[in-house]
Coordinates of C-alpha atoms in Angstrom, one line a residue:
Chain P
E12 CA -68.0 272.4 27.0
T13 CA -68.9 272.7 30.7
G14 CA -72.3 274.2 30.3
V15 CA -71.2 277.6 31.6
T16 CA -70.8 280.2 28.8
Q17 CA -69.1 283.6 29.2
T18 CA -69.1 286.6 26.9
P19 CA -67.1 288.4 25.7
R20 CA -64.0 286.3 25.9
H21 CA -61.8 289.3 25.6
L22 CA -62.6 292.9 26.5
V23 CA -60.4 296.0 26.4
M24 CA -61.9 299.1 28.1
G25 CA -60.8 302.5 29.1
M26 CA -60.9 303.7 32.7
T27 CA -64.0 305.8 32.1
N28 CA -65.9 303.2 30.1
K29 CA -68.9 301.2 31.3
K30 CA -69.0 297.6 30.2
S31 CA -70.5 294.3 31.3
L32 CA -69.5 290.7 31.4
K33 CA -72.1 288.1 30.9
C34 CA -72.4 284.5 32.1
E35 CA -75.1 281.9 31.3
Q36 CA -75.3 278.4 32.7
H37 CA -77.3 275.6 31.2
L38 CA -76.9 273.1 34.0
G39 CA -80.0 273.9 36.1
H40 CA -77.9 275.1 39.0
N41 CA -79.0 277.4 41.7
A42 CA -75.7 279.0 42.7
M43 CA -73.5 281.2 40.5
Y44 CA -70.1 282.8 41.2
W45 CA -67.7 285.4 39.9
Y46 CA -64.0 284.7 40.4
K47 CA -60.9 286.8 39.5
Q48 CA -57.6 285.4 38.4
S49 CA -54.8 287.9 38.5
A50 CA -51.2 287.1 37.4
K51 CA -49.3 285.0 39.9
K52 CA -52.2 284.9 42.3
P53 CA -54.7 282.1 43.2
L54 CA -58.3 282.2 42.0
E55 CA -60.1 284.7 44.2
L56 CA -63.8 284.6 44.9
M57 CA -65.7 287.9 44.3
F58 CA -69.4 287.2 44.6
V59 CA -71.8 284.4 45.2
Y60 CA -75.5 284.2 44.3
N61 CA -77.8 281.6 45.6
F62 CA -81.3 281.4 44.1
K63 CA -80.7 284.9 42.7
E64 CA -79.8 286.4 46.1
Q65 CA -76.3 287.6 46.7
T66 CA -74.9 285.7 49.6
E67 CA -71.2 286.6 49.4
N68 CA -69.4 289.8 48.6
N69 CA -65.7 289.3 49.2
S70 CA -64.9 292.9 49.9
V71 CA -65.0 293.8 46.2
P72 CA -64.8 297.5 45.3
S73 CA -68.1 299.1 44.2
R74 CA -66.7 299.7 40.7
F75 CA -67.6 296.0 40.2
S76 CA -71.4 295.5 40.3
P77 CA -72.9 292.1 40.0
E78 CA -76.4 291.3 38.8
C79 CA -78.3 288.0 38.8
P80 CA -81.7 288.4 37.2
N81 CA -82.4 284.6 37.4
S82 CA -80.6 281.4 38.4
S83 CA -79.2 280.9 34.8
H84 CA -77.7 284.4 34.2
L85 CA -75.1 286.4 35.9
F86 CA -73.6 289.8 34.9
L87 CA -70.7 291.7 36.2
H88 CA -71.1 295.4 35.4
L89 CA -67.8 297.3 35.2
H90 CA -67.4 301.1 35.7
T91 CA -64.4 303.3 36.2
L92 CA -62.0 300.4 36.5
Q93 CA -58.3 300.8 37.1
P94 CA -55.4 299.2 35.1
E95 CA -54.8 296.9 38.1
D96 CA -58.2 295.4 37.6
S97 CA -57.0 293.8 34.4
A98 CA -57.3 290.0 34.9
L99 CA -59.2 286.9 33.9
Y100 CA -62.7 286.9 35.3
L101 CA -64.3 283.4 35.7
C102 CA -67.9 282.7 36.1
A103 CA -69.0 279.4 37.8
S104 CA -72.1 277.6 39.0
S105 CA -73.0 274.7 41.3
T106 CA -76.1 272.9 42.4
H107 CA -76.3 274.9 45.6
G108 CA -74.1 277.4 47.4
T109 CA -75.3 276.5 50.9
P110 CA -73.3 274.7 53.6
R111 CA -74.9 271.4 52.7
A112 CA -73.2 271.8 49.3
S113 CA -69.6 271.4 50.5
G114 CA -69.0 268.3 48.4
N115 CA -70.6 269.7 45.3
T116 CA -68.6 270.3 42.2
I117 CA -68.3 273.9 40.9
Y118 CA -68.4 274.2 37.1
F119 CA -66.4 277.0 35.5
G120 CA -66.7 278.9 32.3
E121 CA -63.7 279.7 30.1
G122 CA -63.4 283.2 31.5
S123 CA -63.3 286.7 30.1
W124 CA -60.0 288.4 29.7
L125 CA -60.2 292.0 30.7
T126 CA -57.7 294.7 29.9
V127 CA -58.1 298.1 31.4
V128 CA -56.2 300.9 29.6
Chain I
I18 CA -55.5 284.0 57.2
L19 CA -56.4 280.7 55.6
N20 CA -53.8 279.5 53.1
V21 CA -53.6 276.7 50.6
E22 CA -50.1 275.8 49.4
Q23 CA -49.3 273.7 46.3
S24 CA -46.0 272.3 45.4
P25 CA -44.1 272.3 43.2
Q26 CA -45.1 275.4 41.4
S27 CA -44.1 273.8 38.1
L28 CA -43.0 270.5 36.9
H29 CA -41.5 269.2 33.6
V30 CA -41.6 265.5 33.0
Q31 CA -41.1 263.2 30.0
E32 CA -43.9 261.2 28.5
G33 CA -44.4 258.0 30.4
D34 CA -43.1 259.4 33.7
S35 CA -45.3 259.1 36.8
T36 CA -45.5 262.2 38.9
N37 CA -47.3 263.6 42.0
F38 CA -48.0 267.0 43.5
T39 CA -49.0 268.2 47.0
C40 CA -51.7 270.4 48.3
S41 CA -51.4 271.6 51.9
F42 CA -54.4 273.2 53.7
P43 CA -55.4 274.0 57.3
S44 CA -56.3 270.9 59.2
S45 CA -59.2 272.6 61.1
N46 CA -62.7 273.4 59.8
F47 CA -62.4 270.9 56.9
Y48 CA -65.4 270.3 54.7
A49 CA -64.0 269.3 51.4
L50 CA -61.0 269.4 49.1
H51 CA -61.4 269.9 45.4
W52 CA -58.9 269.2 42.6
Y53 CA -59.2 270.8 39.2
R54 CA -57.3 270.5 35.9
W55 CA -56.9 273.8 34.0
E56 CA -55.7 273.7 30.4
T57 CA -54.6 276.8 28.7
A58 CA -57.5 278.7 27.1
K59 CA -60.1 276.3 28.6
S60 CA -62.2 276.3 31.7
P61 CA -61.0 274.6 34.9
E62 CA -62.3 271.1 34.9
A63 CA -63.3 269.3 38.1
L64 CA -61.3 266.1 38.8
F65 CA -62.2 265.2 42.3
V66 CA -64.1 266.3 45.4
M67 CA -62.9 264.7 48.5
T68 CA -64.7 264.9 51.9
L69 CA -63.5 262.1 54.1
N70 CA -60.1 261.6 55.8
G71 CA -58.4 258.7 54.0
D72 CA -60.4 259.2 50.8
E73 CA -58.8 257.9 47.7
K74 CA -60.3 258.8 44.3
K75 CA -59.3 257.6 40.8
K76 CA -60.1 258.8 37.3
G77 CA -58.2 256.9 34.6
R78 CA -54.4 257.5 35.2
I79 CA -55.1 260.2 37.8
S80 CA -55.7 259.5 41.5
A81 CA -55.8 261.5 44.7
T82 CA -55.5 260.9 48.4
L83 CA -56.6 262.9 51.3
N84 CA -55.3 263.3 54.9
T85 CA -57.5 265.9 56.7
K86 CA -55.8 265.4 60.1
E87 CA -52.4 266.6 58.8
G88 CA -53.9 268.8 56.1
Y89 CA -52.6 267.5 52.8
S90 CA -53.7 265.9 49.6
Y91 CA -51.6 264.2 46.9
L92 CA -52.5 264.1 43.2
Y93 CA -50.8 261.3 41.3
I94 CA -50.5 260.9 37.5
K95 CA -49.3 257.5 36.2
G96 CA -47.6 257.4 32.9
S97 CA -47.9 261.1 32.0
Q98 CA -49.0 262.0 28.5
P99 CA -48.6 265.3 26.7
E100 CA -52.4 265.9 27.0
D101 CA -51.9 265.9 30.8
S102 CA -50.1 269.2 30.4
A103 CA -52.1 271.7 32.4
T104 CA -52.2 273.6 35.7
Y105 CA -53.6 271.5 38.6
L106 CA -55.5 273.4 41.2
C107 CA -56.6 272.4 44.6
A108 CA -59.3 274.2 46.6
F109 CA -60.1 273.9 50.3
N110 CA -63.6 274.3 51.6
Y111 CA -63.5 275.5 55.2
G112 CA -67.0 276.6 55.8
G113 CA -69.4 274.3 54.0
S114 CA -70.7 276.9 51.7
Q115 CA -69.2 276.9 48.2
G116 CA -68.5 280.5 48.9
N117 CA -65.8 279.3 51.3
L118 CA -63.4 277.8 48.8
I119 CA -59.8 278.8 49.1
F120 CA -57.7 278.0 46.0
G121 CA -54.0 277.3 45.8
K122 CA -51.9 278.9 43.0
G123 CA -51.6 275.6 41.2
T124 CA -48.9 273.3 39.9
K125 CA -48.2 273.7 36.2
L126 CA -47.3 270.4 34.6
S127 CA -45.6 270.1 31.2
V128 CA -45.2 266.7 29.7
K129 CA -42.7 266.4 26.8
P130 CA -43.2 263.8 24.2

């Protein structure tokens, strides 16, 4: 138990569906992240939020829409996805996401397996 | 393009063997190097964060070294146990912010009893 909880753990959705992934952290952290893990690829950063403000968008297509209502919750809204978006989506948090945080540990959730059909 | 290379991709050892893996990263703009252990169906678990050239960290039977001038880090496991079976990831921080972490593809370790 890392203190970062993701739901659902598995999601199957059609290309015209709208769904959301949810992440909650109980660590009192101020930065939250979405990562994507595709088959045979390294973990890839998607978004970073610091104190609820988005500070990084790693050229992610607009069919992925993040939302961070407070420092403890992060959502990833999914709309008109493609089969190639099927992957494991990991949420993470850390104390800060700012440059002074380079030595800080990032804590990950167990991920949400997404299959787009 | 910043690249983090890990080798080998996979490794099969017998229980009791000692083993080590390599993480190579750019030697410029270094801020930190992270090691994670990722067991199947679990979350990646932080092992070490290393920030200084020459750093050595140890956690039980697992240790790591860091050479920022030549751009590599070694992870060592002494006396491997079946519960050490996992994928070991390294991540290079090149810009200070945690948004600047580049991950390697990992080394998948299997330890046979």
